[in-house]
N, CA, C and O atoms as a Tinker XYZ file with bonds, in Angstrom:
   492  protein
     1  N     27.781000   28.805000   10.058000    73     2
     2  CA    27.359000   27.450000   10.366000    64     1     3
     3  C     26.125000   27.460000   11.247000    63     2     4     5
     4  O     25.212000   26.661000   11.040000    81     3
     5  N     26.083000   28.353000   12.227000    73     3     6
     6  CA    24.940000   28.406000   13.126000    64     5     7
     7  C     23.646000   28.716000   12.410000    63     6     8     9
     8  O     22.612000   28.133000   12.736000    81     7
     9  N     23.671000   29.633000   11.426000    73     7    10
    10  CA    22.446000   29.970000   10.704000    64     9    11
    11  C     21.988000   28.809000    9.831000    63    10    12    13
    12  O     20.786000   28.611000    9.650000    81    11
    13  N     22.935000   28.031000    9.282000    73    11    14
    14  CA    22.564000   26.854000    8.494000    64    13    15
    15  C     21.872000   25.829000    9.383000    63    14    16    17
    16  O     20.882000   25.212000    8.989000    81    15
    17  N     22.402000   25.660000   10.569000    73    15    18
    18  CA    21.817000   24.700000   11.501000    64    17    19
    19  C     20.402000   25.134000   11.887000    63    18    20    21
    20  O     19.502000   24.299000   11.977000    81    19
    21  N     20.203000   26.425000   12.113000    73    19    22
    22  CA    18.884000   26.950000   12.441000    64    21    23
    23  C     17.908000   26.759000   11.296000    63    22    24    25
    24  O     16.749000   26.415000   11.525000    81    23
    25  N     18.356000   26.976000   10.065000    73    23    26
    26  CA    17.508000   26.784000    8.888000    64    25    27
    27  C     17.122000   25.313000    8.741000    63    26    28    29
    28  O     15.976000   24.996000    8.420000    81    27
    29  N     18.085000   24.415000    8.979000    73    27    30
    30  CA    17.787000   22.989000    8.915000    64    29    31
    31  C     16.753000   22.601000    9.960000    63    30    32    33
    32  O     15.850000   21.809000    9.688000    81    31
    33  N     16.889000   23.158000   11.147000    73    31    34
    34  CA    15.943000   22.862000   12.228000    64    33    35
    35  C     14.547000   23.360000   11.860000    63    34    36    37
    36  O     13.561000   22.649000   12.057000    81    35
    37  N     14.463000   24.584000   11.324000    73    35    38
    38  CA    13.163000   25.135000   10.911000    64    37    39
    39  C     12.550000   24.298000    9.789000    63    38    40    41
    40  O     11.349000   24.028000    9.796000    81    39
    41  N     13.376000   23.889000    8.829000    73    39    42
    42  CA    12.881000   23.072000    7.719000    64    41    43
    43  C     12.333000   21.744000    8.239000    63    42    44    45
    44  O     11.290000   21.274000    7.783000    81    43
    45  N     13.039000   21.147000    9.189000    73    43    46
    46  CA    12.563000   19.894000    9.775000    64    45    47
    47  C     11.264000   20.079000   10.528000    63    46    48    49
    48  O     10.370000   19.236000   10.468000    81    47
    49  N     11.167000   21.203000   11.245000    73    47    50
    50  CA     9.935000   21.510000   11.982000    64    49    51
    51  C      8.783000   21.758000   11.003000    63    50    52    53
    52  O      7.661000   21.307000   11.234000    81    51
    53  N      9.066000   22.479000    9.905000    73    51    54
    54  CA     8.042000   22.755000    8.898000    64    53    55
    55  C      7.574000   21.462000    8.234000    63    54    56    57
    56  O      6.379000   21.284000    7.997000    81    55
    57  N      8.504000   20.564000    7.934000    73    55    58
    58  CA     8.150000   19.286000    7.321000    64    57    59
    59  C      7.294000   18.457000    8.274000    63    58    60    61
    60  O      6.328000   17.821000    7.852000    81    59
    61  N      7.645000   18.465000    9.547000    73    59    62
    62  CA     6.865000   17.724000   10.541000    64    61    63
    63  C      5.461000   18.315000   10.664000    63    62    64    65
    64  O      4.484000   17.576000   10.788000    81    63
    65  N      5.360000   19.641000   10.630000    73    63    66
    66  CA     4.052000   20.296000   10.708000    64    65    67
    67  C      3.212000   19.960000    9.473000    63    66    68    69
    68  O      2.004000   19.747000    9.581000    81    67
    69  N      3.847000   19.913000    8.307000    73    67    70
    70  CA     3.132000   19.564000    7.075000    64    69    71
    71  C      2.625000   18.123000    7.140000    63    70    72    73
    72  O      1.494000   17.838000    6.747000    81    71
    73  N      3.471000   17.214000    7.642000    73    71    74
    74  CA     3.039000   15.816000    7.786000    64    73    75
    75  C      1.883000   15.706000    8.785000    63    74    76    77
    76  O      0.936000   14.951000    8.563000    81    75
    77  N      1.965000   16.456000    9.876000    73    75    78
    78  CA     0.873000   16.443000   10.861000    64    77    79
    79  C     -0.427000   16.931000   10.233000    63    78    80    81
    80  O     -1.492000   16.368000   10.486000    81    79
    81  N     -0.341000   17.977000    9.414000    73    79    82
    82  CA    -1.535000   18.518000    8.763000    64    81    83
    83  C     -2.138000   17.502000    7.803000    63    82    84    85
    84  O     -3.354000   17.312000    7.783000    81    83
    85  N     -1.293000   16.846000    7.005000    73    83    86
    86  CA    -1.787000   15.828000    6.066000    64    85    87
    87  C     -2.424000   14.675000    6.831000    63    86    88    89
    88  O     -3.496000   14.202000    6.455000    81    87
    89  N     -1.780000   14.219000    7.897000    73    87    90
    90  CA    -2.325000   13.110000    8.691000    64    89    91
    91  C     -3.671000   13.490000    9.298000    63    90    92    93
    92  O     -4.584000   12.666000    9.344000    81    91
    93  N     -3.799000   14.722000    9.760000    73    91    94
    94  CA    -5.055000   15.181000   10.345000    64    93    95
    95  C     -6.163000   15.233000    9.288000    63    94    96    97
    96  O     -7.281000   14.781000    9.536000    81    95
    97  N     -5.859000   15.776000    8.128000    73    95    98
    98  CA    -6.840000   15.847000    7.042000    64    97    99
    99  C     -7.224000   14.451000    6.566000    63    98   100   101
   100  O     -8.389000   14.194000    6.265000    81    99
   101  N     -6.254000   13.559000    6.496000    73    99   102
   102  CA    -6.498000   12.173000    6.103000    64   101   103
   103  C     -7.438000   11.510000    7.109000    63   102   104   105
   104  O     -8.380000   10.816000    6.727000    81   103
   105  N     -7.175000   11.730000    8.390000    73   103   106
   106  CA    -8.023000   11.165000    9.439000    64   105   107
   107  C     -9.446000   11.673000    9.373000    63   106   108   109
   108  O    -10.381000   10.946000    9.709000    81   107
   109  N     -9.623000   12.907000    8.945000    73   107   110
   110  CA   -10.971000   13.469000    8.804000    64   109   111
   111  C    -11.656000   12.944000    7.540000    63   110   112   113
   112  O    -12.866000   12.714000    7.548000    81   111
   113  N    -10.909000   12.754000    6.469000    73   111   114
   114  CA   -11.484000   12.305000    5.200000    64   113   115
   115  C    -11.850000   10.822000    5.224000    63   114   116   117
   116  O    -12.875000   10.420000    4.673000    81   115
   117  N    -11.016000   10.021000    5.860000    73   115   118
   118  CA   -11.231000    8.576000    5.919000    64   117   119
   119  C    -12.038000    8.274000    7.178000    63   118   120   121
   120  O    -11.510000    8.292000    8.289000    81   119
   121  N    -13.320000    7.998000    6.987000    73   119   122
   122  CA   -14.182000    7.778000    8.146000    64   121   123
   123  C    -14.564000    6.310000    8.340000    63   122   124   125
   124  O    -15.422000    5.993000    9.164000    81   123
   125  N    -13.936000    5.430000    7.592000    73   123   126
   126  CA   -14.158000    3.994000    7.768000    64   125   127
   127  C    -12.977000    3.416000    8.543000    63   126   128   129
   128  O    -11.849000    3.890000    8.408000    81   127
   129  N    -13.239000    2.397000    9.349000    73   127   130
   130  CA   -12.154000    1.724000   10.053000    64   129   131
   131  C    -11.413000    0.814000    9.070000    63   130   132   133
   132  O    -11.952000    0.488000    8.012000    81   131
   133  N    -10.198000    0.403000    9.401000    73   131   134
   134  CA    -9.504000   -0.535000    8.517000    64   133   135
   135  C    -10.335000   -1.795000    8.242000    63   134   136   137
   136  O    -10.367000   -2.280000    7.111000    81   135
   137  N    -10.998000   -2.320000    9.260000    73   135   138
   138  CA   -11.812000   -3.538000    9.091000    64   137   139
   139  C    -13.010000   -3.271000    8.189000    63   138   140   141
   140  O    -13.312000   -4.075000    7.307000    81   139
   141  N    -13.701000   -2.142000    8.403000    73   139   142
   142  CA   -14.836000   -1.794000    7.535000    64   141   143
   143  C    -14.391000   -1.671000    6.079000    63   142   144   145
   144  O    -15.065000   -2.158000    5.172000    81   143
   145  N    -13.251000   -1.018000    5.867000    73   143   146
   146  CA   -12.753000   -0.827000    4.516000    64   145   147
   147  C    -12.339000   -2.157000    3.892000    63   146   148   149
   148  O    -12.643000   -2.415000    2.728000    81   147
   149  N    -11.656000   -2.991000    4.647000    73   147   150
   150  CA   -11.272000   -4.319000    4.141000    64   149   151
   151  C    -12.500000   -5.130000    3.747000    63   150   152   153
   152  O    -12.535000   -5.735000    2.676000    81   151
   153  N    -13.504000   -5.140000    4.618000    73   151   154
   154  CA   -14.734000   -5.882000    4.323000    64   153   155
   155  C    -15.404000   -5.332000    3.071000    63   154   156   157
   156  O    -15.882000   -6.093000    2.230000    81   155
   157  N    -15.435000   -4.003000    2.949000    73   155   158
   158  CA   -16.032000   -3.369000    1.774000    64   157   159
   159  C    -15.265000   -3.754000    0.508000    63   158   160   161
   160  O    -15.879000   -4.075000   -0.509000    81   159
   161  N    -13.943000   -3.726000    0.558000    73   159   162
   162  CA   -13.124000   -4.026000   -0.617000    64   161   163
   163  C    -13.323000   -5.454000   -1.109000    63   162   164   165
   164  O    -13.014000   -5.759000   -2.261000    81   163
   165  N    -13.835000   -6.332000   -0.248000    73   163   166
   166  CA   -14.100000   -7.723000   -0.627000    64   165   167
   167  C    -15.436000   -7.900000   -1.343000    63   166   168   169
   168  O    -15.762000   -9.015000   -1.751000    81   167
   169  N    -16.210000   -6.843000   -1.505000    73   167   170
   170  CA   -17.533000   -6.967000   -2.127000    64   169   171
   171  C    -17.477000   -6.759000   -3.638000    63   170   172   173
   172  O    -16.564000   -6.122000   -4.165000    81   171
   173  N    -18.480000   -7.313000   -4.319000    73   171   174
   174  CA   -18.602000   -7.104000   -5.766000    64   173   175
   175  C    -18.842000   -5.635000   -6.090000    63   174   176   177
   176  O    -18.340000   -5.125000   -7.092000    81   175
   177  N    -19.616000   -4.949000   -5.234000    73   175   178
   178  CA   -19.899000   -3.530000   -5.466000    64   177   179
   179  C    -18.610000   -2.716000   -5.455000    63   178   180   181
   180  O    -18.435000   -1.811000   -6.272000    81   179
   181  N    -17.719000   -3.035000   -4.537000    73   179   182
   182  CA   -16.440000   -2.336000   -4.463000    64   181   183
   183  C    -15.618000   -2.593000   -5.714000    63   182   184   185
   184  O    -15.066000   -1.665000   -6.305000    81   183
   185  N    -15.540000   -3.839000   -6.110000    73   183   186
   186  CA   -14.714000   -4.192000   -7.271000    64   185   187
   187  C    -15.268000   -3.611000   -8.570000    63   186   188   189
   188  O    -14.515000   -3.409000   -9.522000    81   187
   189  N    -16.576000   -3.341000   -8.625000    73   187   190
   190  CA   -17.157000   -2.830000   -9.874000    64   189   191
   191  C    -17.152000   -1.302000   -9.952000    63   190   192   193
   192  O    -17.471000   -0.745000  -11.003000    81   191
   193  N    -16.800000   -0.622000   -8.875000    73   191   194
   194  CA   -16.808000    0.852000   -8.861000    64   193   195
   195  C    -15.458000    1.395000   -9.312000    63   194   196   197
   196  O    -14.413000    0.809000   -9.026000    81   195
   197  N    -15.491000    2.504000  -10.009000    73   195   198
   198  CA   -14.267000    3.222000  -10.338000    64   197   199
   199  C    -13.705000    2.935000  -11.709000    63   198   200   201
   200  O    -14.160000    2.042000  -12.424000    81   199
   201  N    -12.700000    3.721000  -12.056000    73   199   202
   202  CA   -12.052000    3.618000  -13.363000    64   201   203
   203  C    -10.958000    2.559000  -13.335000    63   202   204   205
   204  O    -10.210000    2.431000  -12.365000    81   203
   205  N    -10.888000    1.802000  -14.432000    73   203   206
   206  CA    -9.899000    0.739000  -14.557000    64   205   207
   207  C     -8.962000    1.026000  -15.717000    63   206   208   209
   208  O     -9.337000    1.637000  -16.717000    81   207
   209  N     -7.758000    0.574000  -15.551000    73   207   210
   210  CA    -6.806000    0.611000  -16.663000    64   209   211
   211  C     -6.622000   -0.809000  -17.151000    63   210   212   213
   212  O     -6.316000   -1.705000  -16.363000    81   211
   213  N     -6.804000   -1.020000  -18.433000    73   211   214
   214  CA    -6.596000   -2.336000  -19.057000    64   213   215
   215  C     -7.418000   -3.439000  -18.407000    63   214   216   217
   216  O     -6.978000   -4.587000  -18.352000    81   215
   217  N     -8.603000   -3.106000  -17.915000    73   215   218
   218  CA    -9.493000   -4.120000  -17.358000    64   217   219
   219  C     -9.083000   -4.660000  -15.999000    63   218   220   221
   220  O     -9.720000   -5.587000  -15.500000    81   219
   221  N     -8.055000   -4.121000  -15.391000    73   219   222
   222  CA    -7.591000   -4.607000  -14.091000    64   221   223
   223  C     -8.331000   -3.964000  -12.935000    63   222   224   225
   224  O     -9.468000   -3.515000  -13.075000    81   223
   225  N     -7.673000   -3.928000  -11.808000    73   223   226
   226  CA    -8.232000   -3.349000  -10.593000    64   225   227
   227  C     -8.419000   -1.842000  -10.769000    63   226   228   229
   228  O     -7.579000   -1.170000  -11.368000    81   227
   229  N     -9.526000   -1.318000  -10.244000    73   227   230
   230  CA    -9.764000    0.122000  -10.342000    64   229   231
   231  C     -8.757000    0.885000   -9.475000    63   230   232   233
   232  O     -8.194000    0.354000   -8.517000    81   231
   233  N     -8.557000    2.134000   -9.847000    73   231   234
   234  CA    -7.646000    3.003000   -9.100000    64   233   235
   235  C     -8.100000    3.120000   -7.647000    63   234   236   237
   236  O     -7.285000    3.032000   -6.729000    81   235
   237  N     -9.407000    3.318000   -7.439000    73   235   238
   238  CA    -9.936000    3.466000   -6.088000    64   237   239
   239  C     -9.791000    2.207000   -5.255000    63   238   240   241
   240  O     -9.499000    2.277000   -4.061000    81   239
   241  N     -9.996000    1.048000   -5.884000    73   239   242
   242  CA    -9.873000   -0.215000   -5.149000    64   241   243
   243  C     -8.433000   -0.412000   -4.682000    63   242   244   245
   244  O     -8.194000   -0.808000   -3.541000    81   243
   245  N     -7.482000   -0.136000   -5.562000    73   243   246
   246  CA    -6.063000   -0.233000   -5.184000    64   245   247
   247  C     -5.743000    0.777000   -4.083000    63   246   248   249
   248  O     -5.001000    0.473000   -3.149000    81   247
   249  N     -6.307000    1.976000   -4.199000    73   247   250
   250  CA    -6.088000    2.992000   -3.165000    64   249   251
   251  C     -6.639000    2.513000   -1.828000    63   250   252   253
   252  O     -6.006000    2.710000   -0.791000    81   251
   253  N     -7.800000    1.892000   -1.844000    73   251   254
   254  CA    -8.400000    1.385000   -0.602000    64   253   255
   255  C     -7.499000    0.398000    0.112000    63   254   256   257
   256  O     -7.367000    0.438000    1.335000    81   255
   257  N     -6.875000   -0.493000   -0.658000    73   255   258
   258  CA    -5.950000   -1.449000   -0.036000    64   257   259
   259  C     -4.773000   -0.714000    0.601000    63   258   260   261
   260  O     -4.311000   -1.077000    1.683000    81   259
   261  N     -4.298000    0.317000   -0.080000    73   259   262
   262  CA    -3.174000    1.093000    0.473000    64   261   263
   263  C     -3.616000    1.880000    1.707000    63   262   264   265
   264  O     -2.855000    2.005000    2.666000    81   263
   265  N     -4.824000    2.402000    1.688000    73   263   266
   266  CA    -5.344000    3.145000    2.843000    64   265   267
   267  C     -5.377000    2.256000    4.080000    63   266   268   269
   268  O     -5.017000    2.699000    5.171000    81   267
   269  N     -5.803000    1.014000    3.922000    73   267   270
   270  CA    -5.813000    0.078000    5.047000    64   269   271
   271  C     -4.399000   -0.062000    5.611000    63   270   272   273
   272  O     -4.209000   -0.037000    6.827000    81   271
   273  N     -3.412000   -0.208000    4.731000    73   271   274
   274  CA    -2.015000   -0.326000    5.179000    64   273   275
   275  C     -1.576000    0.935000    5.923000    63   274   276   277
   276  O     -0.927000    0.852000    6.966000    81   275
   277  N     -1.934000    2.103000    5.382000    73   275   278
   278  CA    -1.544000    3.366000    6.015000    64   277   279
   279  C     -2.161000    3.512000    7.396000    63   278   280   281
   280  O     -1.500000    3.966000    8.331000    81   279
   281  N     -3.421000    3.131000    7.527000    73   279   282
   282  CA    -4.094000    3.269000    8.823000    64   281   283
   283  C     -3.515000    2.316000    9.860000    63   282   284   285
   284  O     -3.554000    2.605000   11.056000    81   283
   285  N     -2.988000    1.207000    9.423000    73   283   286
   286  CA    -2.428000    0.227000   10.359000    64   285   287
   287  C     -0.954000    0.480000   10.658000    63   286   288   289
   288  O     -0.399000   -0.105000   11.588000    81   287
   289  N     -0.327000    1.334000    9.886000    73   287   290
   290  CA     1.111000    1.601000   10.065000    64   289   291
   291  C      1.341000    2.563000   11.228000    63   290   292   293
   292  O      0.459000    3.337000   11.602000    81   291
   293  N      2.531000    2.494000   11.779000    73   291   294
   294  CA     2.949000    3.466000   12.791000    64   293   295
   295  C      3.360000    4.735000   12.066000    63   294   296   297
   296  O      3.980000    4.680000   11.004000    81   295
   297  N      3.016000    5.866000   12.637000    73   295   298
   298  CA     3.349000    7.155000   12.008000    64   297   299
   299  C      4.836000    7.261000   11.693000    63   298   300   301
   300  O      5.218000    7.774000   10.641000    81   299
   301  N      5.665000    6.781000   12.597000    73   299   302
   302  CA     7.120000    6.884000   12.404000    64   301   303
   303  C      7.599000    6.071000   11.197000    63   302   304   305
   304  O      8.673000    6.335000   10.656000    81   303
   305  N      6.805000    5.090000   10.780000    73   303   306
   306  CA     7.199000    4.236000    9.659000    64   305   307
   307  C      6.708000    4.741000    8.307000    63   306   308   309
   308  O      7.031000    4.149000    7.278000    81   307
   309  N      5.928000    5.830000    8.290000    73   307   310
   310  CA     5.372000    6.334000    7.038000    64   309   311
   311  C      6.411000    7.110000    6.246000    63   310   312   313
   312  O      7.182000    7.886000    6.810000    81   311
   313  N      6.428000    6.898000    4.941000    73   311   314
   314  CA     7.391000    7.547000    4.040000    64   313   315
   315  C      6.768000    8.800000    3.408000    63   314   316   317
   316  O      5.578000    9.074000    3.570000    81   315
   317  N      7.593000    9.537000    2.697000    73   315   318
   318  CA     7.079000   10.684000    1.950000    64   317   319
   319  C      6.016000   10.231000    0.948000    63   318   320   321
   320  O      5.020000   10.926000    0.745000    81   319
   321  N      6.220000    9.078000    0.325000    73   319   322
   322  CA     5.242000    8.550000   -0.634000    64   321   323
   323  C      3.920000    8.226000    0.062000    63   322   324   325
   324  O      2.848000    8.408000   -0.516000    81   323
   325  N      3.999000    7.749000    1.294000    73   323   326
   326  CA     2.782000    7.470000    2.061000    64   325   327
   327  C      2.011000    8.764000    2.319000    63   326   328   329
   328  O      0.790000    8.804000    2.169000    81   327
   329  N      2.720000    9.811000    2.704000    73   327   330
   330  CA     2.056000   11.098000    2.937000    64   329   331
   331  C      1.506000   11.677000    1.632000    63   330   332   333
   332  O      0.454000   12.316000    1.633000    81   331
   333  N      2.207000   11.457000    0.528000    73   331   334
   334  CA     1.688000   11.887000   -0.772000    64   333   335
   335  C      0.366000   11.176000   -1.079000    63   334   336   337
   336  O     -0.578000   11.793000   -1.573000    81   335
   337  N      0.310000    9.875000   -0.782000    73   335   338
   338  CA    -0.934000    9.137000   -1.040000    64   337   339
   339  C     -2.048000    9.624000   -0.105000    63   338   340   341
   340  O     -3.196000    9.768000   -0.524000    81   339
   341  N     -1.708000    9.872000    1.142000    73   339   342
   342  CA    -2.703000   10.392000    2.081000    64   341   343
   343  C     -3.275000   11.717000    1.552000    63   342   344   345
   344  O     -4.480000   11.955000    1.630000    81   343
   345  N     -2.407000   12.562000    1.020000    73   343   346
   346  CA    -2.832000   13.841000    0.459000    64   345   347
   347  C     -3.731000   13.622000   -0.764000    63   346   348   349
   348  O     -4.714000   14.339000   -0.950000    81   347
   349  N     -3.396000   12.642000   -1.584000    73   347   350
   350  CA    -4.201000   12.285000   -2.755000    64   349   351
   351  C     -5.595000   11.839000   -2.324000    63   350   352   353
   352  O     -6.589000   12.208000   -2.948000    81   351
   353  N     -5.667000   11.048000   -1.261000    73   351   354
   354  CA    -6.954000   10.578000   -0.733000    64   353   355
   355  C     -7.804000   11.765000   -0.283000    63   354   356   357
   356  O     -8.993000   11.834000   -0.591000    81   355
   357  N     -7.200000   12.685000    0.436000    73   355   358
   358  CA    -7.917000   13.873000    0.918000    64   357   359
   359  C     -8.489000   14.649000   -0.268000    63   358   360   361
   360  O     -9.656000   15.041000   -0.250000    81   359
   361  N     -7.678000   14.867000   -1.288000    73   359   362
   362  CA    -8.134000   15.601000   -2.465000    64   361   363
   363  C     -9.272000   14.897000   -3.174000    63   362   364   365
   364  O    -10.250000   15.528000   -3.574000    81   363
   365  N     -9.143000   13.583000   -3.330000    73   363   366
   366  CA   -10.189000   12.817000   -4.007000    64   365   367
   367  C    -11.503000   12.912000   -3.247000    63   366   368   369
   368  O    -12.546000   13.191000   -3.838000    81   367
   369  N    -11.455000   12.682000   -1.947000    73   367   370
   370  CA   -12.678000   12.700000   -1.136000    64   369   371
   371  C    -13.331000   14.079000   -1.216000    63   370   372   373
   372  O    -14.547000   14.174000   -1.387000    81   371
   373  N    -12.560000   15.125000   -1.097000    73   371   374
   374  CA   -13.128000   16.487000   -1.166000    64   373   375
   375  C    -13.783000   16.748000   -2.514000    63   374   376   377
   376  O    -14.906000   17.249000   -2.572000    81   375
   377  N    -13.089000   16.413000   -3.601000    73   375   378
   378  CA   -13.636000   16.646000   -4.942000    64   377   379
   379  C    -14.907000   15.830000   -5.160000    63   378   380   381
   380  O    -15.900000   16.332000   -5.687000    81   379
   381  N    -14.861000   14.576000   -4.751000    73   379   382
   382  CA   -15.994000   13.678000   -4.984000    64   381   383
   383  C    -17.213000   14.092000   -4.153000    63   382   384   385
   384  O    -18.341000   14.033000   -4.641000    81   383
   385  N    -16.996000   14.505000   -2.913000    73   383   386
   386  CA   -18.112000   14.960000   -2.074000    64   385   387
   387  C    -18.801000   16.178000   -2.689000    63   386   388   389
   388  O    -20.013000   16.340000   -2.551000    81   387
   389  N    -18.042000   17.026000   -3.361000    73   387   390
   390  CA   -18.606000   18.215000   -3.994000    64   389   391
   391  C    -19.501000   17.858000   -5.185000    63   390   392   393
   392  O    -20.254000   18.702000   -5.671000    81   391
   393  N    -19.419000   16.618000   -5.652000    73   391   394
   394  CA   -20.212000   16.166000   -6.801000    64   393   395
   395  C    -21.374000   15.265000   -6.385000    63   394   396   397
   396  O    -21.871000   14.475000   -7.187000    81   395
   397  N    -21.799000   15.386000   -5.140000    73   395   398
   398  CA   -22.864000   14.519000   -4.623000    64   397   399
   399  C    -24.117000   14.619000   -5.492000    63   398   400   401
   400  O    -24.615000   15.716000   -5.742000    81   399
   401  N    -24.628000   13.472000   -5.953000    73   399   402
   402  CA   -25.864000   13.502000   -6.733000    64   401   403
   403  C    -27.068000   13.736000   -5.820000    63   402   404   405
   404  O    -26.992000   13.542000   -4.607000    81   403
   405  N    -28.159000   14.148000   -6.417000    73   403   406
   406  CA   -29.374000   14.352000   -5.621000    64   405   407
   407  C    -30.025000   13.000000   -5.335000    63   406   408   409
   408  O    -29.752000   11.999000   -5.998000    81   407
   409  N    -30.879000   13.008000   -4.343000    73   407   410
   410  CA   -31.623000   11.795000   -4.004000    64   409   411
   411  C    -30.861000   10.848000   -3.100000    63   410   412   413
   412  O    -29.839000   11.198000   -2.508000    81   411
   413  N    -31.384000    9.652000   -3.014000    73   411   414
   414  CA   -30.810000    8.601000   -2.170000    64   413   415
   415  C    -29.521000    8.092000   -2.816000    63   414   416   417
   416  O    -29.537000    7.627000   -3.956000    81   415
   417  N    -28.422000    8.177000   -2.098000    73   415   418
   418  CA   -27.126000    7.773000   -2.654000    64   417   419
   419  C    -26.667000    6.402000   -2.150000    63   418   420   421
   420  O    -25.555000    5.970000   -2.453000    81   419
   421  N    -27.513000    5.723000   -1.387000    73   419   422
   422  CA   -27.086000    4.481000   -0.733000    64   421   423
   423  C    -26.462000    3.466000   -1.694000    63   422   424   425
   424  O    -25.383000    2.941000   -1.418000    81   423
   425  N    -27.116000    3.190000   -2.797000    73   423   426
   426  CA   -26.632000    2.154000   -3.714000    64   425   427
   427  C    -26.115000    2.742000   -5.022000    63   426   428   429
   428  O    -26.378000    2.201000   -6.097000    81   427
   429  N    -25.383000    3.842000   -4.933000    73   427   430
   430  CA   -24.872000    4.500000   -6.138000    64   429   431
   431  C    -23.392000    4.230000   -6.349000    63   430   432   433
   432  O    -22.653000    3.965000   -5.401000    81   431
   433  N    -22.970000    4.302000   -7.608000    73   431   434
   434  CA   -21.541000    4.185000   -7.928000    64   433   435
   435  C    -20.766000    5.315000   -7.248000    63   434   436   437
   436  O    -19.608000    5.137000   -6.870000    81   435
   437  N    -21.413000    6.486000   -7.094000    73   435   438
   438  CA   -20.778000    7.628000   -6.436000    64   437   439
   439  C    -20.349000    7.250000   -5.019000    63   438   440   441
   440  O    -19.201000    7.459000   -4.628000    81   439
   441  N    -21.294000    6.688000   -4.252000    73   439   442
   442  CA   -20.976000    6.282000   -2.873000    64   441   443
   443  C    -19.953000    5.145000   -2.870000    63   442   444   445
   444  O    -19.009000    5.159000   -2.080000    81   443
   445  N    -20.139000    4.174000   -3.743000    73   443   446
   446  CA   -19.230000    3.021000   -3.777000    64   445   447
   447  C    -17.802000    3.463000   -4.085000    63   446   448   449
   448  O    -16.846000    2.946000   -3.506000    81   447
   449  N    -17.664000    4.419000   -4.995000    73   447   450
   450  CA   -16.336000    4.923000   -5.319000    64   449   451
   451  C    -15.703000    5.616000   -4.113000    63   450   452   453
   452  O    -14.530000    5.399000   -3.806000    81   451
   453  N    -16.488000    6.449000   -3.437000    73   451   454
   454  CA   -15.979000    7.106000   -2.218000    64   453   455
   455  C    -15.571000    6.087000   -1.161000    63   454   456   457
   456  O    -14.547000    6.246000   -0.497000    81   455
   457  N    -16.366000    5.054000   -1.010000    73   455   458
   458  CA   -16.052000    4.036000   -0.004000    64   457   459
   459  C    -14.751000    3.319000   -0.345000    63   458   460   461
   460  O    -14.011000    2.931000    0.559000    81   459
   461  N    -14.457000    3.135000   -1.633000    73   459   462
   462  CA   -13.175000    2.537000   -2.008000    64   461   463
   463  C    -12.009000    3.392000   -1.526000    63   462   464   465
   464  O    -10.912000    2.887000   -1.288000    81   463
   465  N    -12.258000    4.695000   -1.383000    73   463   466
   466  CA   -11.238000    5.635000   -0.911000    64   465   467
   467  C    -11.341000    5.855000    0.590000    63   466   468   469
   468  O    -10.704000    6.762000    1.127000    81   467
   469  N    -12.144000    5.026000    1.285000    73   467   470
   470  CA   -12.198000    5.058000    2.750000    64   469   471
   471  C    -13.210000    5.994000    3.351000    63   470   472   473
   472  O    -13.204000    6.206000    4.564000    81   471
   473  N    -14.093000    6.570000    2.531000    73   471   474
   474  CA   -15.085000    7.521000    3.056000    64   473   475
   475  C    -16.495000    7.045000    2.728000    63   474   476   477
   476  O    -16.851000    6.899000    1.558000    81   475
   477  N    -17.288000    6.805000    3.755000    73   475   478
   478  CA   -18.693000    6.469000    3.566000    64   477   479
   479  C    -19.521000    7.726000    3.852000    63   478   480   481
   480  O    -19.616000    8.156000    5.002000    81   479
   481  N    -20.117000    8.315000    2.815000    73   479   482
   482  CA   -20.867000    9.555000    3.004000    64   481   483
   483  C    -22.135000    9.382000    3.833000    63   482   484   485
   484  O    -22.748000   10.376000    4.223000    81   483
   485  N    -22.537000    8.160000    4.110000    73   483   486
   486  CA   -23.724000    7.922000    4.930000    64   485   487
   487  C    -23.387000    7.781000    6.409000    63   486   488   489
   488  O    -24.289000    7.598000    7.227000    81   487
   489  N    -22.122000    7.861000    6.767000    73   487   490
   490  CA   -21.718000    7.780000    8.180000    64   489   491
   491  C    -21.836000    9.122000    8.840000    63   490   492
   492  O    -21.541000    9.254000   10.028000    81   491
């Protein structure tokens, strides 16, 4: 029984460390404030960026709304699904940054898409 209890404790500690790592990476990837992101999501440029399914809201735009919720939530209230989404955001931002086009990116779909995911590459 004692070894099972120790394993459970280690597993809980490992899970907490994994959540801390995801939260830290998310905080580094998302460089817009909740207010900046909300204001951005209200623009035509935001709504026109990204891939859409069936003509609806783009994946990135929906993600941006969720990112605002995650940033405003208390850490203790975040679910496994929330951490999964945070991890998805980190992956997207990293992949997209690696595809930076040459030249001025200020008014590009590339930048607008990243901003929908909470990252402004010009910051």
